[in-house]
PDB file of C-alpha atoms in Angstrom:
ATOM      1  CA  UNK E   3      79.368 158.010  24.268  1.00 40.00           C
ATOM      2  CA  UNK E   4      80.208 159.548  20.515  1.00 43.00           C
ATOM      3  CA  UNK E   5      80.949 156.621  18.463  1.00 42.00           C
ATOM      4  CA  UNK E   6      84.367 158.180  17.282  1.00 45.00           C
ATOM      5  CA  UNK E   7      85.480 157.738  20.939  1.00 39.00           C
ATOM      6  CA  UNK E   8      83.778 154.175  21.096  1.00 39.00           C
ATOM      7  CA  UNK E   9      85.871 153.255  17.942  1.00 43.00           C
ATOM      8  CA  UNK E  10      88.816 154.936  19.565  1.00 43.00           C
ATOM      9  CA  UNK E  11      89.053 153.029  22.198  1.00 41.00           C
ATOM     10  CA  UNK E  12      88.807 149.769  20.703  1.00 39.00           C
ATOM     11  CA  UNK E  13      91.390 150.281  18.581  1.00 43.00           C
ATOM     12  CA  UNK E  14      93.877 151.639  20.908  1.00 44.00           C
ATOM     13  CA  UNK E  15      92.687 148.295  23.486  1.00 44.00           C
ATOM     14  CA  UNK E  16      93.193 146.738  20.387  1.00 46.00           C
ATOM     15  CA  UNK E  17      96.780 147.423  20.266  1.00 50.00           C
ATOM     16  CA  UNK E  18      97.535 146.789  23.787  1.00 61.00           C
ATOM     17  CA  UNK E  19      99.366 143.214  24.103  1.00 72.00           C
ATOM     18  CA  UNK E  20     100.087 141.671  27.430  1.00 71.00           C
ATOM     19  CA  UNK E  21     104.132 142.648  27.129  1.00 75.00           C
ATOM     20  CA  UNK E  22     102.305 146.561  26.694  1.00 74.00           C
ATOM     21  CA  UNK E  23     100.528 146.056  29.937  1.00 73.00           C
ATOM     22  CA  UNK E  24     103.570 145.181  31.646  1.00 71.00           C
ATOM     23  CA  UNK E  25     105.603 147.810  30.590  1.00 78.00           C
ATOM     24  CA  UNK E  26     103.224 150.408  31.268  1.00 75.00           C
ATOM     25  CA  UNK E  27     102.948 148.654  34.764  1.00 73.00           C
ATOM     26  CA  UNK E  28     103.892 150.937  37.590  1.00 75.00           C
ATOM     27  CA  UNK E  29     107.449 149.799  39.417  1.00 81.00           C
ATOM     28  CA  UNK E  30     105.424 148.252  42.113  1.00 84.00           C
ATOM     29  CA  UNK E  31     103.252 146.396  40.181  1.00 83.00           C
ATOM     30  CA  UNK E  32     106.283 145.544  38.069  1.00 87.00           C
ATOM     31  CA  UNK E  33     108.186 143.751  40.956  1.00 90.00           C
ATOM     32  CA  UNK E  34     105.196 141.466  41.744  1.00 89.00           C
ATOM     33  CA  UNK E  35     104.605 140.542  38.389  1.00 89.00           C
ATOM     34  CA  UNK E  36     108.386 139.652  38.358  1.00 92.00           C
ATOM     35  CA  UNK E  37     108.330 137.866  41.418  1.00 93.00           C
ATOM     36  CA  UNK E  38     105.162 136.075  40.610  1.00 94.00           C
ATOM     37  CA  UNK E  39     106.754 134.826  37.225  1.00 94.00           C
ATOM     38  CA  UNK E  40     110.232 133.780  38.982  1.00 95.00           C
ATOM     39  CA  UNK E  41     108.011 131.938  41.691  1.00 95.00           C
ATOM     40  CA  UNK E  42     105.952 129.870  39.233  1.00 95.00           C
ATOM     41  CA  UNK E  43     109.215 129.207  36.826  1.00 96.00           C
ATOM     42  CA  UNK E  44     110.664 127.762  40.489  1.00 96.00           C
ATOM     43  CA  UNK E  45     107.514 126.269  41.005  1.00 96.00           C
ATOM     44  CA  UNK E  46     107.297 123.931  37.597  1.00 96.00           C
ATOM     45  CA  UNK E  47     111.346 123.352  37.913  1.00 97.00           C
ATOM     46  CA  UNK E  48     110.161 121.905  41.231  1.00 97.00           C
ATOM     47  CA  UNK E  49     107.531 119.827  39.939  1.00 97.00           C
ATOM     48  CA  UNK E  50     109.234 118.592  37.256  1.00 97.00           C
ATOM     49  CA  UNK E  51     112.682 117.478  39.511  1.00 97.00           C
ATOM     50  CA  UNK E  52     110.200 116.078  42.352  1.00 97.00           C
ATOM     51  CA  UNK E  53     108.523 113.991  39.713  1.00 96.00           C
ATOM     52  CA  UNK E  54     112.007 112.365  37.963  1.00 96.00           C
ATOM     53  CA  UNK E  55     113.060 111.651  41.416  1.00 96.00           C
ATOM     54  CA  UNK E  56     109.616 110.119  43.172  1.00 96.00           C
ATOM     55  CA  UNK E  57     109.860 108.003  39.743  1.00 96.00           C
ATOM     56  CA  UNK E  58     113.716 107.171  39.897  1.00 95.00           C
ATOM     57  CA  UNK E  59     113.102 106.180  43.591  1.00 95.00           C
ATOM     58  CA  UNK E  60     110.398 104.040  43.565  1.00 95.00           C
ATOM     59  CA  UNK E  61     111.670 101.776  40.652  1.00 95.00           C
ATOM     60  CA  UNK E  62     114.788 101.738  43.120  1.00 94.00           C
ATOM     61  CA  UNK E  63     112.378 100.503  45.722  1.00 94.00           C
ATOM     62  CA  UNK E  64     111.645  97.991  43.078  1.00 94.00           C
ATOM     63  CA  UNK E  65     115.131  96.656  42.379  1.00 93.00           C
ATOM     64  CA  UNK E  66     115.923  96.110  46.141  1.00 93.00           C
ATOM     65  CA  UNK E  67     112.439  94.429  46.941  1.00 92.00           C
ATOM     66  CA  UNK E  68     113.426  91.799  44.384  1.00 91.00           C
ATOM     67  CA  UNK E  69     117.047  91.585  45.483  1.00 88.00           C
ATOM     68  CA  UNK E  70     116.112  90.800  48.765  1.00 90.00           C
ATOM     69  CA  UNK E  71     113.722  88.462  48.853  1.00 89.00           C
ATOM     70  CA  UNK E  72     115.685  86.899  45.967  1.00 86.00           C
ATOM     71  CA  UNK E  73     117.065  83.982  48.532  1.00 80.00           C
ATOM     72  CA  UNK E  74     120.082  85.797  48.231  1.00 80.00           C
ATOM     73  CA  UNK E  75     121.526  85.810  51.828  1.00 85.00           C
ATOM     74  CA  UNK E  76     121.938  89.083  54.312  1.00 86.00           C
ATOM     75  CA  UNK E  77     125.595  89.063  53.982  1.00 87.00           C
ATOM     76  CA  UNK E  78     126.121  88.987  50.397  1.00 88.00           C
ATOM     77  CA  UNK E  79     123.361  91.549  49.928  1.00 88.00           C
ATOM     78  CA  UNK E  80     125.256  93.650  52.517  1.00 89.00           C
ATOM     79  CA  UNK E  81     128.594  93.351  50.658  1.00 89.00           C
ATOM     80  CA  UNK E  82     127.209  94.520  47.785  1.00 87.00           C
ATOM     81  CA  UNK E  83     126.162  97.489  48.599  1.00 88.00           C
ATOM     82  CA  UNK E  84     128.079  98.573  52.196  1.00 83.00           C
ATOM     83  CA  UNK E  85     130.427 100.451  49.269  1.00 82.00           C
ATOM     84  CA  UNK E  86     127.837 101.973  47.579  1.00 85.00           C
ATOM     85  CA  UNK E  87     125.562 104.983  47.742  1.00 85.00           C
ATOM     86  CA  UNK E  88     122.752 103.643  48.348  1.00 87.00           C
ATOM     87  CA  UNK E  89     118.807 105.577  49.435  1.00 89.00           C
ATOM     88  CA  UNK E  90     115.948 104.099  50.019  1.00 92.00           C
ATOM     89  CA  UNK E  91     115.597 100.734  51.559  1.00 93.00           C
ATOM     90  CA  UNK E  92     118.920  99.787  50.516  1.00 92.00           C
ATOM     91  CA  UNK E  93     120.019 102.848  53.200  1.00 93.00           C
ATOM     92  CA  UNK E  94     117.594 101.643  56.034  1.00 94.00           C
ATOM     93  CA  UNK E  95     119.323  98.012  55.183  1.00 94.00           C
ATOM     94  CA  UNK E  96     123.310  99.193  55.026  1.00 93.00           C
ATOM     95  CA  UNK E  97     122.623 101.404  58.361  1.00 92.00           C
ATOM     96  CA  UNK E  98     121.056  98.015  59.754  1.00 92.00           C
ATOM     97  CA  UNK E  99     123.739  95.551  58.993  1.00 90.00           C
ATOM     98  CA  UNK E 100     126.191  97.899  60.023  1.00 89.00           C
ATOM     99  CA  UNK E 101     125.446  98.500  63.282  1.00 87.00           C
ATOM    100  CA  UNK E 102     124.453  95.014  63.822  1.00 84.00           C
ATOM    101  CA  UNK E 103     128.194  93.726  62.646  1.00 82.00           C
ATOM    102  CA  UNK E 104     130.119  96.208  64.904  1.00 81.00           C
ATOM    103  CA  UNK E 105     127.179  95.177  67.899  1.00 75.00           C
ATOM    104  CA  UNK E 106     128.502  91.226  67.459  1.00 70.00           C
ATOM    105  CA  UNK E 107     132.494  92.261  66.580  1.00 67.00           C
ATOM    106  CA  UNK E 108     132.265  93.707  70.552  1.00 67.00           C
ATOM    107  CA  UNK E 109     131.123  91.004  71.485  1.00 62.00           C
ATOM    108  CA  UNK E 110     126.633  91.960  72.057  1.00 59.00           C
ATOM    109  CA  UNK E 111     125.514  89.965  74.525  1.00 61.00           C
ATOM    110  CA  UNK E 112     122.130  91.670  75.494  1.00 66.00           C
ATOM    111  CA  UNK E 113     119.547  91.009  72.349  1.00 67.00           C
ATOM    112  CA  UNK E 114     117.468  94.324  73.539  1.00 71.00           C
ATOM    113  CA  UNK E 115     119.655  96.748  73.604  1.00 76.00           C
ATOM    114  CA  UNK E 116     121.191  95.205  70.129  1.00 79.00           C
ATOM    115  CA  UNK E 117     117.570  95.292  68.674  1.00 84.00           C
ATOM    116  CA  UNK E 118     117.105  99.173  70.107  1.00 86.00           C
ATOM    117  CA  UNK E 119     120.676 100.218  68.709  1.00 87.00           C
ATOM    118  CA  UNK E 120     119.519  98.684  64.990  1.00 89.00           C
ATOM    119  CA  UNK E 121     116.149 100.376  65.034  1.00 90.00           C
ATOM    120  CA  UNK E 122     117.751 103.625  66.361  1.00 93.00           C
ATOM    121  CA  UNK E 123     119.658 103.134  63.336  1.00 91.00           C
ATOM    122  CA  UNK E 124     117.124 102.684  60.806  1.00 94.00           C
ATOM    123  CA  UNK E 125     114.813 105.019  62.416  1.00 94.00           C
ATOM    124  CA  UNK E 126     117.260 107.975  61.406  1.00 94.00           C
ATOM    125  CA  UNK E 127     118.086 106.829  58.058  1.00 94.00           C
ATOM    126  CA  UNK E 128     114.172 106.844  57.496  1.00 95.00           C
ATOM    127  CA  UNK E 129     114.024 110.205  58.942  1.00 95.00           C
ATOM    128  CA  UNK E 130     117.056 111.442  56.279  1.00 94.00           C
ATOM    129  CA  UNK E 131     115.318 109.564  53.734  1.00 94.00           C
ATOM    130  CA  UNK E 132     111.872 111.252  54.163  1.00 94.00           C
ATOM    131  CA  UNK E 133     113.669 114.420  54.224  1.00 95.00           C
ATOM    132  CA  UNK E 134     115.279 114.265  50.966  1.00 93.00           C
ATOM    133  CA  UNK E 135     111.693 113.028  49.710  1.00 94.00           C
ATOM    134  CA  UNK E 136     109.781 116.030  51.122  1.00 94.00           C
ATOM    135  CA  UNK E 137     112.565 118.614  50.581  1.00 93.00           C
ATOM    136  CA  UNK E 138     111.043 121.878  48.793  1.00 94.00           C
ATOM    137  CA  UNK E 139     107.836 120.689  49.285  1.00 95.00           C
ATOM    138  CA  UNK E 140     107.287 123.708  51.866  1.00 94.00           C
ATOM    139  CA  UNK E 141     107.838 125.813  49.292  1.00 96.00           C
ATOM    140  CA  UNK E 142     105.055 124.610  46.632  1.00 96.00           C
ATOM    141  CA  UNK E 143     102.876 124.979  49.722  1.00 96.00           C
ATOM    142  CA  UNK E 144     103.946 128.712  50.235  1.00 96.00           C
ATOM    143  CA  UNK E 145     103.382 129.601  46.694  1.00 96.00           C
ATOM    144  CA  UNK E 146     100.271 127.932  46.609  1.00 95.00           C
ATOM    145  CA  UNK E 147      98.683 130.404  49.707  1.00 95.00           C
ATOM    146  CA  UNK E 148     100.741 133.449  48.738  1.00 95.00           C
ATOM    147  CA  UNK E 149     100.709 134.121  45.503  1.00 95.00           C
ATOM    148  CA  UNK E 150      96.649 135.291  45.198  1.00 94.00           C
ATOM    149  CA  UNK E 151      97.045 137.199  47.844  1.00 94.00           C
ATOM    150  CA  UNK E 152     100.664 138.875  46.267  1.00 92.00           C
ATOM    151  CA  UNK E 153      98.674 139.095  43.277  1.00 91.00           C
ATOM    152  CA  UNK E 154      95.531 140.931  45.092  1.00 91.00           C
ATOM    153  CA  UNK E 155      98.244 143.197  45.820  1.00 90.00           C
ATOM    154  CA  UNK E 156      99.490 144.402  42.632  1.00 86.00           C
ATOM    155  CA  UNK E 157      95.376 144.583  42.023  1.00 86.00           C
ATOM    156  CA  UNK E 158      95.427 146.787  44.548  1.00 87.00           C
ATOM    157  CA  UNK E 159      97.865 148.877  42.961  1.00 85.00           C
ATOM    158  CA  UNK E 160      96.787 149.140  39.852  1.00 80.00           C
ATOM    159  CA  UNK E 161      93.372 150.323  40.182  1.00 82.00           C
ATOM    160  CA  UNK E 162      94.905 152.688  42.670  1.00 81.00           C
ATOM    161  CA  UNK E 163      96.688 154.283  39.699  1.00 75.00           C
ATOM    162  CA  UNK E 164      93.090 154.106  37.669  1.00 74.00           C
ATOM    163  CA  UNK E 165      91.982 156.148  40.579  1.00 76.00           C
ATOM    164  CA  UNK E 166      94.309 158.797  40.311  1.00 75.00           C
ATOM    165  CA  UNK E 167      94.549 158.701  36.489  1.00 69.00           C
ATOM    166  CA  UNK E 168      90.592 159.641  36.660  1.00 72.00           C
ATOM    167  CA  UNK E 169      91.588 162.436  39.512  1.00 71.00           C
ATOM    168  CA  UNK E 170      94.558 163.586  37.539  1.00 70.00           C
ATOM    169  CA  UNK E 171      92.024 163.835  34.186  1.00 67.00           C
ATOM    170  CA  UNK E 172      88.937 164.545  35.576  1.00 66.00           C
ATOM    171  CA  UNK E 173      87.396 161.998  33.439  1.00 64.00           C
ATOM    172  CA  UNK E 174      85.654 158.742  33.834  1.00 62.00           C
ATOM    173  CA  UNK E 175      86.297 157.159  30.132  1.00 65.00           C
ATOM    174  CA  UNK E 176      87.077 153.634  29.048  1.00 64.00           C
ATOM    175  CA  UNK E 177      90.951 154.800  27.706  1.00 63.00           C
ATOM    176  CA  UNK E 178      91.590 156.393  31.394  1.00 62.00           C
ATOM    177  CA  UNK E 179      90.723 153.862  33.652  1.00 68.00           C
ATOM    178  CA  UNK E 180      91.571 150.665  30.888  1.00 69.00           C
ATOM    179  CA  UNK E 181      95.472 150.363  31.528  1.00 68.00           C
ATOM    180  CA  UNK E 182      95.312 150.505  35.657  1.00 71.00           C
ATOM    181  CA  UNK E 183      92.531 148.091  35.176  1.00 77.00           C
ATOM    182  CA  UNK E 184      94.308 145.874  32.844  1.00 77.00           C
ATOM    183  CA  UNK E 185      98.090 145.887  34.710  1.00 78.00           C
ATOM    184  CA  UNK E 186      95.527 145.274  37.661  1.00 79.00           C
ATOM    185  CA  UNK E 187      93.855 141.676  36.371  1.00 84.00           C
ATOM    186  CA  UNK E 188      97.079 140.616  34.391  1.00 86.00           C
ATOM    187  CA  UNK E 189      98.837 140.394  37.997  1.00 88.00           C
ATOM    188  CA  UNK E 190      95.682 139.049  39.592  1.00 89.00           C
ATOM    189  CA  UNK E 191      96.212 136.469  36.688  1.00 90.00           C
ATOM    190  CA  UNK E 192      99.868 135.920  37.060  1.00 92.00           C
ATOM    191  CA  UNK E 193      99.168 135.176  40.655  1.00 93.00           C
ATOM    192  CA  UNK E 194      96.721 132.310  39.881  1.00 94.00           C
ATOM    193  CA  UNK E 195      98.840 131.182  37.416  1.00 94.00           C
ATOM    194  CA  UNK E 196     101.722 130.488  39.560  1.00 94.00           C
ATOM    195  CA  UNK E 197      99.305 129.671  42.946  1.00 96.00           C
ATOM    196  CA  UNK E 198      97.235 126.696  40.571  1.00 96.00           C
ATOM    197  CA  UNK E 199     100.380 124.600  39.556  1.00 96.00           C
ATOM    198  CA  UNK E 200     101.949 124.746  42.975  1.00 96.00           C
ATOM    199  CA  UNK E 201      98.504 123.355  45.199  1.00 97.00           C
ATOM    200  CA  UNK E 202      97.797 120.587  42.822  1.00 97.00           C
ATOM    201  CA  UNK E 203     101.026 119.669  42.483  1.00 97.00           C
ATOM    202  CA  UNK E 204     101.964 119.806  46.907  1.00 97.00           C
ATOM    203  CA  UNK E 205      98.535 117.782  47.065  1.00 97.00           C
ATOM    204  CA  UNK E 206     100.065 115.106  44.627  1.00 97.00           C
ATOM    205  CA  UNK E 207     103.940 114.837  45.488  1.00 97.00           C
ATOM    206  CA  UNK E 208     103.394 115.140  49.173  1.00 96.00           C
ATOM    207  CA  UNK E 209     100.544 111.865  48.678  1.00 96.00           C
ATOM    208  CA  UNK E 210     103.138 110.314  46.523  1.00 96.00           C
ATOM    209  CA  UNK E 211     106.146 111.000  49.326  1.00 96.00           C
ATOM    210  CA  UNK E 212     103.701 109.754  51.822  1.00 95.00           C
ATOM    211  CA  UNK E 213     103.435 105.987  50.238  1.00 96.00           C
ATOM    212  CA  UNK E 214     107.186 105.791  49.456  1.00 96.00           C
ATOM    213  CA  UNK E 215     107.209 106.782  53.870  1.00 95.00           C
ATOM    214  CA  UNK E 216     105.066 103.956  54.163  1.00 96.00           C
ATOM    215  CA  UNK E 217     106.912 101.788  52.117  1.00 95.00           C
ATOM    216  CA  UNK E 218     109.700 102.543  53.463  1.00 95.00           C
ATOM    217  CA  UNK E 219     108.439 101.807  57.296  1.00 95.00           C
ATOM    218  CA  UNK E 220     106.725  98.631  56.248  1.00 95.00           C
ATOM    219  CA  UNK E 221     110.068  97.454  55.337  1.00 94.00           C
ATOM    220  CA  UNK E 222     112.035  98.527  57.854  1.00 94.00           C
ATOM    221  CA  UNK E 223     109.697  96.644  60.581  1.00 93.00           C
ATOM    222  CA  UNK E 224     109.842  93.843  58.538  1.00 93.00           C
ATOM    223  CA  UNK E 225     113.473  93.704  58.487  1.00 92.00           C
ATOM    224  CA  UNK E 226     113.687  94.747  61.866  1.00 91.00           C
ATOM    225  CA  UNK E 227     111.202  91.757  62.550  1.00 90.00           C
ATOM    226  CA  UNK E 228     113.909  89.391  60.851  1.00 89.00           C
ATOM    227  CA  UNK E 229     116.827  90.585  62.541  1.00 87.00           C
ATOM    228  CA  UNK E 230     115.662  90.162  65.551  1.00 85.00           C
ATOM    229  CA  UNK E 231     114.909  86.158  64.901  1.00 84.00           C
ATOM    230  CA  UNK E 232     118.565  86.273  63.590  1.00 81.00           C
ATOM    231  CA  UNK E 233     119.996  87.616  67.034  1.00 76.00           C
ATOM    232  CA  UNK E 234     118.138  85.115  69.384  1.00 73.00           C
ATOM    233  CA  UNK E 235     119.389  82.511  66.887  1.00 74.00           C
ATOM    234  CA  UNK E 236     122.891  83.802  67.075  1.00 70.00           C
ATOM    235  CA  UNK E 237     122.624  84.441  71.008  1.00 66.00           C
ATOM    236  CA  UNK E 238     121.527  80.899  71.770  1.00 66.00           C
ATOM    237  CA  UNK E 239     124.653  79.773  69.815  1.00 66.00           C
ATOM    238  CA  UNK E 240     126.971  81.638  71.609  1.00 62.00           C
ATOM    239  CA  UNK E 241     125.435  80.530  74.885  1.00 62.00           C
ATOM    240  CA  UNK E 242     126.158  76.753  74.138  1.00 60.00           C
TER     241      UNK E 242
END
């Protein structure tokens, strides 16, 4: 190749910045660079939410462990927070003590089906609970296995048009086939980009919402587990 054309080149990749390449994008290519951008800015505003809220939750975990096991007694603890909005264990607790209260204001007089009606209880306040905690998750996940492949796609494209830019010219130099090229890796690029963020992070928040779950189950057998000492106690007394 004549160096004039070597030097050419160079300097007109030289002047091509990554806000060029997307301009001279076809429209195709265009809309998945778009959507690829508008998908990773949801993914990080995601992230960044999921982790203030894991955080925020778990040091609420923290307050109501020590409340509770604080000697302060059931019905006290339950006044304080029956008015309040609570999440967390404090939910799996109100939901508890509430249907146990309207179970003894009837007058419950079979401990089973009173222990059955306050798991029921808690068992769909856990379910709520884990799915505020693993809400949008699904969508980190999506991201994470779509957006190489959407990418791939706007690859696809672009050397397409490097294709029929040579066909169209009838030549097989650098500053033909350069832009499709280029347009072709930067949304190959975007695509990583937004895919990267969104596995790592699923991987990590859906671990962390799995040990608040847990923590959240341990506690609610547990309490479960003392309730249910507190009805035959309160059975046998009615029975003398």
């Amino acid at each position: 190749m004549d160096g004039n054309i070597v030097q050419g080149t160079l300097a007109a990749a030289g002047s091509v910045s990554i806000w060029d390449l997307f301009w001279q994008a076809g429209f195709i290519v265009k809309l998945v660079m778009i959507g690829l951008l508008g998908a990773s800015v949801w993914t990080w505003a995601i992230i960044i939410d999921k982790t203030m809220r894991y955080g925020s939750f778990r040091r609420q975990l923290n307050k109501f462990e020590s409340h509770f096991w604080s000697g302060q007694s059931l019905e006290e603890l339950y006044h304080t927070l029956s008015d309040r909005r609570t999440s967390g264990m404090g939910a799996l607790f109100v939901a508890a003590m509430r249907e146990w209260k309207k179970s003894f204001e009837k007058g419950a007089r079979s401990p089973l089906g009173l222990q059955t009606r306050i798991d029921k209880a808690m068992d769909v306040t856990l379910a709520r609970e884990m799915d505020g905690l693993e809400s949008r998750l699904g969508f980190l996940a999506t991201i994470g296995s779509a957006a190489p492949f959407i990418g791939l796609f706007g690859t696809v494209i672009g050397i397409m048009t490097s294709f029929q830019a040579i066909a169209g010219s009838q030549q097989t130099s650098l500053a033909v086939v350069a832009p499709g090229i280029a347009e072709a890796l930067l949304a190959t690029a975007i695509g990583l980009v937004a895919a990267i963020p969104a596995v790592v992070a699923y991987n990590k928040l859906s671990s962390d919402a799995g040990k608040l779950g847990m923590r959240l189950e341990a506690f609610a057998d547990e309490f479960s587990a003392i309730l249910s000492r507190q009805i035959d106690e309160k059975l046998a007394q009615q029975q003398r």
